[in-house]
Amino acid sequence: MQRLSAPYIAGPTLADARGTVASLNAEGKLATVDVLGEEITRPDEARAISVAYHEVLAAIEQDLLDANVSVKLTALGLKLNLELCRGLLEEVVRDARARRTFVRIDMEDASCTDDTLALYRGLREQGLDNVGVVFQSYLKRTLADIADLADLRPNARLCKGIYLEPAAIAFQDGDVVRRSFVSCLEALIASGSYVAVATHDEWLLEESLSLVKGLGRDTYELQMLLGVREARASELVAAGHRLRVYVPFGRRWYEYSLRRLQENPKVAGYVAADVVRRLVPGRSPR
Ligand code: FDA
């Protein structure tokens, strides 16, 4: 599992993440750093994850990295104690603000959506604006959520969504999820939000690029996961787009990788395809 996951994770330590981000920056790519740890079960583990985020923020400042952080609220204790999570998140956002950087709140499974959006609104209403949220186009509620938050002109990442959700609340058909993605992007642009378009799907990338065409370079960015479509990412940078790479690191790589495989068996196919490509040079398995 560790070998299969290697291209998608910077490594177990902060030094690994620093090195990976520095290399990405040298290629003209921005980064967002994720401390692996969503499977926590005790408050002290949530506190330890928040300490790790403060260390990442200090490293970003010290090394002059062009990077921010992405946090999963379950890793900060969302499912253990909402108030603990609120407090730890606010400290991370205030620290990031003092260091002139930014915190993206990842969106997790649908049981977290309401609390995540409410915590985000709470921070913004305290005047903290170096924080952003994620919308998932597979959820049927998402256009309504975008409308609800439009007054805040949120800095928004838009993705399809990775968790397995039931048909009652989530579109199951890939083309419907894509069309929803386009509608969500149109709504975010109309509300004047800064949008981070997070997809490796070529059709969606092209649609998104045509929607942001004519907007200023500083009103949107593209985002991809570490180790995925790196050549395409470099082309987009060369074409003048801001592109940010999601860089997970930490000792909990096993849980992260296993969870990704369990949540979305398609990822197992990507990993296998990647291995085949490296074993059989020149052959494209997909
Ligand atoms: P799709 O799954 O159709 O992939 C398109 C193509 O990209 C594939 O055919 C394959 O070639 C390649 N590809 C995609 N994933 C790959 C992989 N892991 N390895 C190798 N190749 C791969 N989700 C969520 O629920 N909450 C969140 O907060 C986030 N955050 C987030 C940040 C960033 C920067 C990205 C890029 C993605 C997320 N996601 C996420 C995950 C997202 O919801 C989605 O599940 C994945 O991006 C896969 O969907 P695509 O749009 O890339 O299309």
Tab-separated table of C-alpha atoms and ligand atoms in Angstrom, residues 8 32 72 104-109 134 136 138 157 159-163 178 181 197-202 204 223-225 227-229 244-246 264 266-267 270-271 274 277 286, ligand 1:
chain	number	residue	atom	x	y	z
A	8	TYR	CA	0.263	10.789	-3.984
A	32	THR	CA	-1.895	23.508	-0.296
A	72	LYS	CA	-10.294	18.378	7.491
A	104	ARG	CA	-9.015	25.909	3.075
A	105	ILE	CA	-11.607	23.869	4.946
A	106	ASP	CA	-11.921	20.593	3.012
A	107	MET	CA	-15.426	19.194	2.670
A	108	GLU	CA	-15.950	15.678	3.979
A	109	ASP	CA	-18.907	13.304	3.845
A	134	VAL	CA	-15.321	23.565	-0.611
A	136	GLN	CA	-19.072	19.263	-4.023
A	138	TYR	CA	-22.335	15.649	-6.703
A	157	ARG	CA	-12.923	25.256	-4.094
A	159	CYS	CA	-14.799	19.588	-6.834
A	160	LYS	CA	-16.991	16.637	-7.772
A	161	GLY	CA	-16.857	15.019	-4.306
A	162	ILE	CA	-15.029	11.840	-3.275
A	163	TYR	CA	-17.293	10.167	-0.688
A	178	ARG	CA	-20.217	17.161	-14.512
A	181	PHE	CA	-20.100	21.185	-11.663
A	197	VAL	CA	-11.456	24.632	-9.857
A	198	ALA	CA	-10.305	21.230	-8.519
A	199	THR	CA	-10.539	18.536	-11.173
A	200	HIS	CA	-8.389	16.321	-13.392
A	201	ASP	CA	-11.295	15.676	-15.766
A	202	GLU	CA	-10.226	17.051	-19.142
A	204	LEU	CA	-14.462	19.795	-17.123
A	223	GLN	CA	-6.147	22.665	-8.406
A	224	MET	CA	-4.923	19.086	-8.755
A	225	LEU	CA	-3.787	16.331	-6.402
A	227	GLY	CA	1.002	12.859	-8.394
A	228	VAL	CA	-1.992	13.160	-10.734
A	229	ARG	CA	-1.761	14.581	-14.297
A	244	ARG	CA	-2.227	24.732	-6.914
A	245	VAL	CA	-1.246	21.166	-5.971
A	246	TYR	CA	-2.767	19.424	-2.941
A	264	ASN	CA	-13.901	5.430	-4.280
A	266	LYS	CA	-12.171	3.996	-9.032
A	267	VAL	CA	-9.027	5.318	-7.355
A	270	TYR	CA	-6.004	4.795	-11.193
A	271	VAL	CA	-3.341	3.447	-8.860
A	274	ASP	CA	-0.279	4.130	-12.820
A	277	ARG	CA	2.232	2.569	-16.950
A	286	ARG	CA	-6.425	4.517	-19.880
B	1	FDA	P1	-12.347	11.961	-12.442
B	1	FDA	O1	-12.463	11.134	-11.215
B	1	FDA	O2	-13.279	11.647	-13.569
B	1	FDA	O3	-10.861	11.924	-12.930
B	1	FDA	C1	-10.483	12.394	-14.217
B	1	FDA	C2	-9.177	11.728	-14.601
B	1	FDA	O4	-8.148	12.172	-13.704
B	1	FDA	C3	-9.188	10.231	-14.455
B	1	FDA	O5	-9.666	9.588	-15.602
B	1	FDA	C4	-7.744	9.938	-14.195
B	1	FDA	O6	-7.046	9.943	-15.428
B	1	FDA	C5	-7.284	11.123	-13.392
B	1	FDA	N1	-7.323	10.894	-11.931
B	1	FDA	C6	-8.240	11.353	-11.058
B	1	FDA	N2	-7.922	11.008	-9.792
B	1	FDA	C7	-6.767	10.289	-9.869
B	1	FDA	C8	-5.907	9.645	-8.928
B	1	FDA	N3	-6.168	9.669	-7.605
B	1	FDA	N4	-4.791	9.002	-9.390
B	1	FDA	C9	-4.503	8.980	-10.706
B	1	FDA	N5	-5.279	9.585	-11.645
B	1	FDA	C10	-6.389	10.202	-11.249
B	1	FDA	N6	-13.289	15.827	-2.662
B	1	FDA	C11	-14.074	16.069	-1.592
B	1	FDA	O7	-15.094	15.389	-1.405
B	1	FDA	N7	-13.762	17.062	-0.717
B	1	FDA	C12	-12.668	17.858	-0.872
B	1	FDA	O8	-12.424	18.757	-0.055
B	1	FDA	C13	-11.833	17.598	-1.988
B	1	FDA	N8	-10.708	18.339	-2.206
B	1	FDA	C14	-10.005	18.170	-3.367
B	1	FDA	C15	-8.919	19.003	-3.651
B	1	FDA	C16	-8.252	18.904	-4.847
B	1	FDA	C17	-7.112	19.815	-5.143
B	1	FDA	C18	-8.671	17.929	-5.814
B	1	FDA	C19	-8.012	17.839	-7.155
B	1	FDA	C20	-9.703	17.076	-5.519
B	1	FDA	C21	-10.364	17.170	-4.304
B	1	FDA	N9	-11.408	16.319	-3.979
B	1	FDA	C22	-12.175	16.565	-2.876
B	1	FDA	C23	-11.629	15.083	-4.781
B	1	FDA	C24	-12.646	15.320	-5.872
B	1	FDA	O9	-13.922	15.475	-5.313
B	1	FDA	C25	-12.680	14.136	-6.858
B	1	FDA	O10	-13.083	12.981	-6.197
B	1	FDA	C26	-11.381	13.844	-7.538
B	1	FDA	O11	-10.738	15.028	-7.928
B	1	FDA	C27	-11.621	13.005	-8.810
B	1	FDA	O12	-12.519	13.691	-9.672
B	1	FDA	P2	-12.059	14.446	-10.996
B	1	FDA	O13	-12.881	15.686	-11.119
B	1	FDA	O14	-10.604	14.641	-11.007
B	1	FDA	O15	-12.573	13.506	-12.162
